[in-house]
Short mmCIF file of C-alpha atoms and ligand atoms in Angstrom, two decimals:
data_model
loop_
_atom_site.label_atom_id
_atom_site.label_comp_id
_atom_site.label_asym_id
_atom_site.label_seq_id
_atom_site.Cartn_x
_atom_site.Cartn_y
_atom_site.Cartn_z
CA MET A 1 0.00 0.00 0.00
CA LYS A 2 1.34 3.45 -0.91
CA PRO A 3 1.85 5.96 1.91
CA LYS A 4 -0.77 8.71 2.13
CA LEU A 5 0.13 12.25 1.05
CA LEU A 6 -2.17 15.25 1.41
CA ILE A 7 -1.65 18.17 -1.00
CA THR A 8 -3.50 21.14 0.45
CA ARG A 9 -3.78 23.27 -2.71
CA LYS A 10 -4.17 22.53 -6.41
CA VAL A 11 -0.73 22.15 -7.91
CA PHE A 12 0.77 21.59 -11.40
CA PRO A 13 -0.24 18.25 -13.06
CA GLU A 14 3.39 17.20 -13.60
CA VAL A 15 3.96 17.47 -9.85
CA ILE A 16 0.94 15.29 -9.10
CA GLU A 17 2.09 12.77 -11.67
CA ALA A 18 5.55 12.47 -10.11
CA LEU A 19 4.14 12.15 -6.60
CA SER A 20 1.37 9.70 -7.52
CA ALA A 21 3.97 7.14 -8.59
CA VAL A 22 5.00 6.80 -4.95
CA PHE A 23 2.19 8.22 -2.82
CA ASP A 24 -1.54 7.70 -2.46
CA VAL A 25 -2.32 11.37 -3.12
CA ASP A 26 -5.29 13.29 -1.73
CA HIS A 27 -5.20 16.47 -3.83
CA ASN A 28 -7.29 19.58 -3.16
CA LEU A 29 -8.44 19.91 -6.76
CA ALA A 30 -11.20 22.35 -5.80
CA ASP A 31 -8.40 24.59 -4.47
CA ASP A 32 -10.52 25.65 -1.48
CA ALA A 33 -8.69 27.22 1.46
CA TRP A 34 -9.42 24.66 4.19
CA THR A 35 -10.14 25.62 7.76
CA PRO A 36 -7.68 24.26 10.36
CA GLU A 37 -10.34 21.68 11.37
CA GLU A 38 -10.73 20.48 7.78
CA LEU A 39 -6.97 20.28 7.35
CA ARG A 40 -6.64 18.21 10.57
CA ARG A 41 -9.43 15.87 9.49
CA ARG A 42 -7.98 15.26 6.04
CA ALA A 43 -4.38 14.93 7.24
CA SER A 44 -5.04 12.61 10.19
CA ALA A 45 -3.96 9.37 8.45
CA CYS A 46 -1.20 10.92 6.33
CA ARG A 47 2.50 10.18 6.30
CA ALA A 48 3.30 13.48 4.60
CA ILE A 49 1.62 16.83 3.92
CA TYR A 50 2.46 19.19 1.08
CA VAL A 51 1.46 22.65 2.32
CA VAL A 52 1.67 26.29 1.22
CA ALA A 53 2.35 29.41 3.24
CA SER A 54 -1.31 29.99 4.09
CA ASP A 55 -1.61 26.61 5.87
CA ARG A 56 -0.83 26.70 9.59
CA VAL A 57 1.23 23.76 10.84
CA ASP A 58 0.86 23.89 14.61
CA THR A 59 0.81 21.46 17.51
CA ALA A 60 -2.93 20.87 17.04
CA LEU A 61 -2.30 19.62 13.50
CA LEU A 62 0.75 17.57 14.51
CA ASP A 63 -1.19 15.97 17.39
CA ALA A 64 -3.96 15.01 14.98
CA CYS A 65 -1.50 13.21 12.66
CA PRO A 66 0.23 10.34 14.50
CA ALA A 67 1.63 8.80 11.28
CA LEU A 68 3.14 12.05 10.01
CA VAL A 69 6.85 12.01 9.13
CA MET A 70 7.21 14.97 6.79
CA ILE A 71 5.90 18.43 5.89
CA ALA A 72 7.01 19.89 2.55
CA THR A 73 6.11 23.54 2.14
CA GLY A 74 5.98 25.07 -1.32
CA SER A 75 7.49 28.30 -0.06
CA VAL A 76 10.83 29.60 1.10
CA GLY A 77 9.21 31.27 4.13
CA TYR A 78 8.25 28.94 6.97
CA ASN A 79 6.79 31.21 9.63
CA HIS A 80 3.52 29.25 9.20
CA ILE A 81 5.20 26.14 10.59
CA ASP A 82 6.02 25.42 14.24
CA LEU A 83 9.47 24.08 13.39
CA ALA A 84 10.44 23.31 16.98
CA ALA A 85 7.30 21.23 17.49
CA CYS A 86 7.97 19.35 14.24
CA THR A 87 11.56 18.63 15.26
CA ALA A 88 10.48 17.44 18.72
CA ARG A 89 8.09 14.97 17.08
CA GLY A 90 10.63 13.80 14.48
CA VAL A 91 8.71 15.40 11.62
CA LEU A 92 11.03 16.54 8.84
CA VAL A 93 10.26 19.94 7.29
CA THR A 94 11.54 21.14 3.91
CA ASN A 95 11.10 24.47 2.10
CA THR A 96 11.94 25.80 -1.40
CA PRO A 97 14.88 28.22 -1.31
CA ASP A 98 16.86 29.48 -4.33
CA VAL A 99 14.41 28.52 -7.10
CA LEU A 100 12.33 31.66 -6.47
CA THR A 101 15.14 34.12 -5.68
CA GLU A 102 15.50 35.83 -9.04
CA ALA A 103 11.76 36.01 -9.85
CA THR A 104 11.06 37.51 -6.42
CA ALA A 105 13.88 40.03 -6.81
CA ASP A 106 12.42 41.02 -10.21
CA MET A 107 9.07 41.61 -8.50
CA GLY A 108 10.72 43.77 -5.85
CA PHE A 109 12.09 45.95 -8.60
CA ALA A 110 8.76 45.97 -10.46
CA LEU A 111 7.00 47.29 -7.35
CA LEU A 112 9.77 49.79 -6.66
CA MET A 113 9.65 51.20 -10.18
CA ALA A 114 5.85 51.25 -10.31
CA ALA A 115 5.50 52.96 -6.92
CA ALA A 116 8.37 55.44 -7.26
CA ARG A 117 7.25 56.45 -10.77
CA ARG A 118 3.53 56.44 -9.86
CA VAL A 119 2.64 53.93 -12.58
CA SER A 120 -0.51 52.49 -10.97
CA GLU A 121 -1.69 55.82 -9.60
CA SER A 122 -1.41 57.58 -12.98
CA GLU A 123 -2.97 54.62 -14.81
CA ARG A 124 -5.98 54.67 -12.47
CA TRP A 125 -6.36 58.40 -13.19
CA LEU A 126 -6.01 57.87 -16.95
CA ARG A 127 -8.54 55.02 -16.99
CA ALA A 128 -10.95 57.25 -15.07
CA GLY A 129 -10.93 59.56 -18.11
CA GLN A 130 -9.19 62.43 -16.33
CA TRP A 131 -6.35 62.98 -18.79
CA ASP A 132 -7.24 65.99 -20.94
CA ARG A 133 -3.79 67.55 -21.42
CA TRP A 134 -0.10 66.94 -20.85
CA ALA A 135 1.57 69.07 -18.14
CA TRP A 136 5.12 69.61 -16.96
CA ASP A 137 4.37 68.60 -13.42
CA GLN A 138 2.01 65.69 -14.02
CA PHE A 139 2.65 62.72 -11.72
CA LEU A 140 6.23 63.64 -10.95
CA GLY A 141 7.86 60.69 -9.24
CA ALA A 142 11.17 59.93 -7.60
CA ASP A 143 14.35 58.88 -9.40
CA VAL A 144 15.26 55.25 -8.96
CA HIS A 145 18.57 55.47 -10.86
CA GLY A 146 21.36 56.99 -8.82
CA SER A 147 19.34 56.89 -5.57
CA THR A 148 20.07 55.13 -2.29
CA LEU A 149 18.41 51.74 -1.88
CA GLY A 150 17.93 50.41 1.64
CA VAL A 151 17.56 46.65 1.96
CA LEU A 152 16.17 45.31 5.22
CA GLY A 153 17.24 41.66 5.37
CA MET A 154 20.24 40.87 3.18
CA GLY A 155 19.71 37.17 2.41
CA ARG A 156 19.47 35.50 -0.98
CA ILE A 157 16.67 37.73 -2.30
CA GLY A 158 18.16 40.89 -0.76
CA SER A 159 21.46 40.14 -2.51
CA ALA A 160 19.68 39.54 -5.83
CA ILE A 161 18.03 42.95 -5.43
CA ALA A 162 21.40 44.57 -4.65
CA ARG A 163 22.80 43.05 -7.85
CA ARG A 164 19.97 44.63 -9.85
CA ALA A 165 20.53 47.97 -8.09
CA ALA A 166 24.07 48.12 -9.50
CA GLY A 167 22.55 48.39 -12.99
CA PHE A 168 20.64 51.44 -11.82
CA SER A 169 23.80 53.05 -10.38
CA MET A 170 22.24 52.93 -6.91
CA ARG A 171 24.09 53.16 -3.63
CA VAL A 172 23.03 50.15 -1.54
CA ILE A 173 22.86 50.10 2.24
CA TYR A 174 21.43 47.24 4.24
CA CYS A 175 20.47 46.22 7.72
CA ASN A 176 20.92 42.65 8.83
CA ARG A 177 21.52 40.81 12.11
CA SER A 178 25.06 40.05 10.91
CA GLU A 179 27.42 41.11 8.15
CA ALA A 180 26.02 39.54 4.95
CA PRO A 181 28.56 37.42 3.07
CA GLY A 182 29.06 38.85 -0.40
CA ALA A 183 27.47 42.22 0.44
CA ALA A 184 30.77 44.10 0.34
CA ALA A 185 31.51 42.66 -3.12
CA LEU A 186 28.16 44.12 -4.23
CA GLY A 187 29.21 47.52 -2.85
CA ALA A 188 26.55 47.33 -0.11
CA SER A 189 27.37 48.68 3.33
CA ARG A 190 25.77 47.64 6.60
CA VAL A 191 24.04 50.27 8.73
CA THR A 192 21.71 50.29 11.73
CA LEU A 193 17.94 50.15 11.21
CA ASP A 194 17.53 53.85 12.03
CA GLU A 195 20.34 54.81 9.64
CA LEU A 196 18.72 52.68 6.95
CA LEU A 197 15.36 54.38 7.45
CA ALA A 198 16.84 57.87 7.44
CA GLN A 199 19.17 57.44 4.45
CA ALA A 200 17.18 55.24 2.05
CA ASP A 201 15.42 56.90 -0.88
CA HIS A 202 13.72 53.55 -1.39
CA LEU A 203 13.35 50.83 1.21
CA MET A 204 12.97 47.18 0.27
CA LEU A 205 11.78 44.68 2.91
CA VAL A 206 13.13 41.19 2.36
CA LEU A 207 13.39 39.71 5.83
CA PRO A 208 11.62 36.67 7.27
CA TYR A 209 8.59 37.16 9.49
CA SER A 210 8.87 36.14 13.15
CA THR A 211 7.75 37.53 16.48
CA ALA A 212 10.99 39.55 16.43
CA THR A 213 10.15 41.18 13.09
CA HIS A 214 6.42 41.70 13.73
CA HIS A 215 5.65 45.38 12.90
CA ILE A 216 9.37 46.13 12.59
CA ILE A 217 8.13 48.93 10.31
CA GLY A 218 5.54 50.88 12.30
CA GLU A 219 4.66 54.50 13.01
CA ARG A 220 8.05 55.37 14.55
CA GLU A 221 10.02 53.82 11.70
CA LEU A 222 7.84 55.39 8.99
CA GLY A 223 8.41 58.71 10.73
CA LEU A 224 12.17 58.32 10.31
CA MET A 225 11.90 57.81 6.54
CA LYS A 226 12.27 60.59 3.97
CA PRO A 227 8.99 62.21 2.85
CA THR A 228 10.05 61.37 -0.71
CA ALA A 229 10.74 57.69 0.10
CA THR A 230 9.18 54.54 -1.33
CA LEU A 231 8.52 51.44 0.79
CA VAL A 232 8.35 48.01 -0.85
CA ASN A 233 7.30 44.84 0.99
CA ILE A 234 7.84 41.55 -0.84
CA ALA A 235 8.57 39.58 2.33
CA ARG A 236 5.59 38.85 4.60
CA GLY A 237 2.52 40.56 5.91
CA GLY A 238 2.94 41.57 9.53
CA ILE A 239 6.46 42.96 9.03
CA VAL A 240 4.75 46.28 8.29
CA ASP A 241 2.01 47.74 10.46
CA ASP A 242 -0.44 48.20 7.57
CA ALA A 243 -2.64 50.69 9.46
CA ALA A 244 0.40 52.86 10.28
CA LEU A 245 1.55 52.67 6.65
CA ALA A 246 -1.85 53.72 5.30
CA ALA A 247 -1.83 56.68 7.73
CA ALA A 248 1.73 57.65 6.70
CA LEU A 249 0.79 57.58 2.99
CA ALA A 250 -2.41 59.55 3.57
CA ALA A 251 -0.45 62.21 5.50
CA HIS A 252 2.34 62.21 2.85
CA ARG A 253 4.89 61.28 5.53
CA ILE A 254 6.33 58.94 2.88
CA ALA A 255 5.71 59.26 -0.85
CA ALA A 256 4.80 55.79 -2.08
CA ALA A 257 4.51 52.10 -1.33
CA GLY A 258 4.51 48.84 -3.25
CA LEU A 259 3.05 45.89 -1.37
CA ASP A 260 2.82 42.24 -2.39
CA VAL A 261 2.06 40.91 1.10
CA PHE A 262 -0.37 42.02 3.79
CA GLU A 263 -1.40 41.44 7.37
CA ASN A 264 -4.31 38.93 7.36
CA GLU A 265 -4.12 38.42 3.59
CA PRO A 266 -6.12 37.83 1.46
CA ALA A 267 -8.15 40.34 3.50
CA LEU A 268 -6.76 43.86 3.16
CA ASN A 269 -6.85 46.76 5.56
CA PRO A 270 -9.43 49.00 3.77
CA ALA A 271 -7.30 52.06 4.53
CA LEU A 272 -4.62 50.70 2.19
CA LEU A 273 -7.12 50.64 -0.67
CA LYS A 274 -7.74 54.34 -0.13
CA ALA A 275 -4.08 55.36 0.18
CA PRO A 276 -3.02 57.66 -2.68
CA ASN A 277 0.20 56.35 -4.14
CA ILE A 278 0.25 52.65 -3.56
CA VAL A 279 0.77 49.64 -5.78
CA LEU A 280 -0.91 46.48 -4.53
CA THR A 281 -0.36 42.95 -5.85
CA PRO A 282 -1.81 39.65 -4.53
CA HIS A 283 1.31 37.85 -3.20
CA ILE A 284 2.76 37.10 -6.62
CA GLY A 285 6.44 37.77 -5.81
CA SER A 286 7.51 34.31 -6.96
CA GLY A 287 4.78 34.18 -9.59
CA THR A 288 6.44 33.25 -12.84
CA ARG A 289 5.73 29.85 -14.34
CA SER A 290 9.33 28.69 -14.09
CA SER A 291 9.71 29.90 -10.51
CA ARG A 292 6.42 28.44 -9.23
CA LEU A 293 7.01 25.16 -11.08
CA GLY A 294 10.54 25.08 -9.67
CA MET A 295 9.17 25.55 -6.15
CA ALA A 296 6.42 22.98 -6.61
CA MET A 297 8.84 20.42 -8.04
CA LEU A 298 11.44 21.02 -5.34
CA ALA A 299 8.82 20.35 -2.66
CA ALA A 300 7.90 17.14 -4.53
CA ARG A 301 11.51 16.04 -4.88
CA ASN A 302 11.97 16.44 -1.15
CA LEU A 303 8.98 14.15 -0.55
CA LEU A 304 10.23 11.60 -3.07
CA ALA A 305 13.71 11.64 -1.50
CA LEU A 306 12.23 10.74 1.87
CA GLU A 307 10.39 7.76 0.44
CA ALA A 308 13.51 6.64 -1.45
CA GLY A 309 15.52 6.74 1.78
CA GLU A 310 17.67 9.55 0.38
CA PRO A 311 18.63 12.78 2.18
CA PRO A 312 16.17 15.65 1.63
CA LEU A 313 17.39 18.36 -0.73
CA THR A 314 16.38 21.42 1.29
CA PRO A 315 15.68 20.42 4.90
CA LEU A 316 14.91 23.00 7.58
CA ASN A 317 15.36 20.54 10.46
CA ALA A 318 17.53 17.64 9.28
CA GLN A 319 17.97 16.76 12.96
CA ALA A 320 14.33 15.59 12.99
CA LEU A 321 15.44 12.50 11.07
CA LYS A 322 17.39 11.44 14.15
CA THR A 323 14.50 11.93 16.58
CA PRO A 324 13.06 8.54 17.60
CA ARG A 325 9.37 8.23 16.70
C1 8YV B 1 4.89 31.70 -2.28
C2 8YV B 1 6.35 33.00 -0.63
O1 8YV B 1 4.40 31.83 -3.55
O2 8YV B 1 7.99 31.34 -0.85
C3 8YV B 1 7.42 32.11 -0.11
O3 8YV B 1 7.71 32.19 1.11
O4 8YV B 1 5.94 33.88 0.04
C4 8YV B 1 5.80 32.87 -2.02
O5 8YV B 1 6.85 32.82 -2.93
C5 8YV B 1 3.74 31.53 -1.36
O6 8YV B 1 4.09 31.69 -0.05
C6 8YV B 1 3.06 30.19 -1.61
O7 8YV B 1 3.26 29.27 -0.59
#
């Protein structure tokens, strides 16, 4: 009998095909977002679960799944998973780093350009039929080329953004818990958070979400930014206090924002929808076909490796394999 695998969201057919050769797959073809109760019920007899970032893997789920040995998340972020609880129970967790780095960095730049140059705001105005003449001072934005880019969180995606910034002749500063390897070679210098906020013409958030980074950008931090600055969040909702950001934009305390992630997404703080110069996208940072297929396949290859008795490709808690079950 094949081991049971639950796939919580509809995924590419080639991924299902590869997994079905080894697993008895229960696939959420309807692509409904299950409640935690529904997820627990469906996962209870499973050996492995293939989740996405909107699925919460907590002790209640782990307790409901006595046969569980592995969680593969189709995301690089893993703040939705109680990693310590998984490790304690000997449940291996894998994520999908690297394959989405470049696509997500592209999206960071897309949001930066669109927000700084008021692309969405002016398009909304044009579509509303308000364009009756050209004017010298219409929708003047901020220069991206030659400006100072602040990167909060200089990991793989932050470094990919810094590489792009070189092509725009930008000065790059970053804030990270430690000196980022390779940052100096990219011409990026490390500063404190307050220095980053005060000096950046454009601020890019690329750090993981945790209790330590919850609302790391709030009213105080927005107040330290330049009134001409752009804020871009391609990391996680909750890193920014969305209510404080909407208030800062409405009061022109900063000039613009580009957001791909939100607190409580897919619900949005209604104040963000009313903010003047804001570009909003529905968590599509990694959303190119090659990147999403790469992520989905990497998650699958991790699952297949486990069943083949091979080491996982991208484990988050390899030590779980040693925990007696
Ligand atoms: C995913 C992401 O598309 O990888 C991540 O952490 O945020 C996105 O790239 C999304 O989370 C789907 O699970």
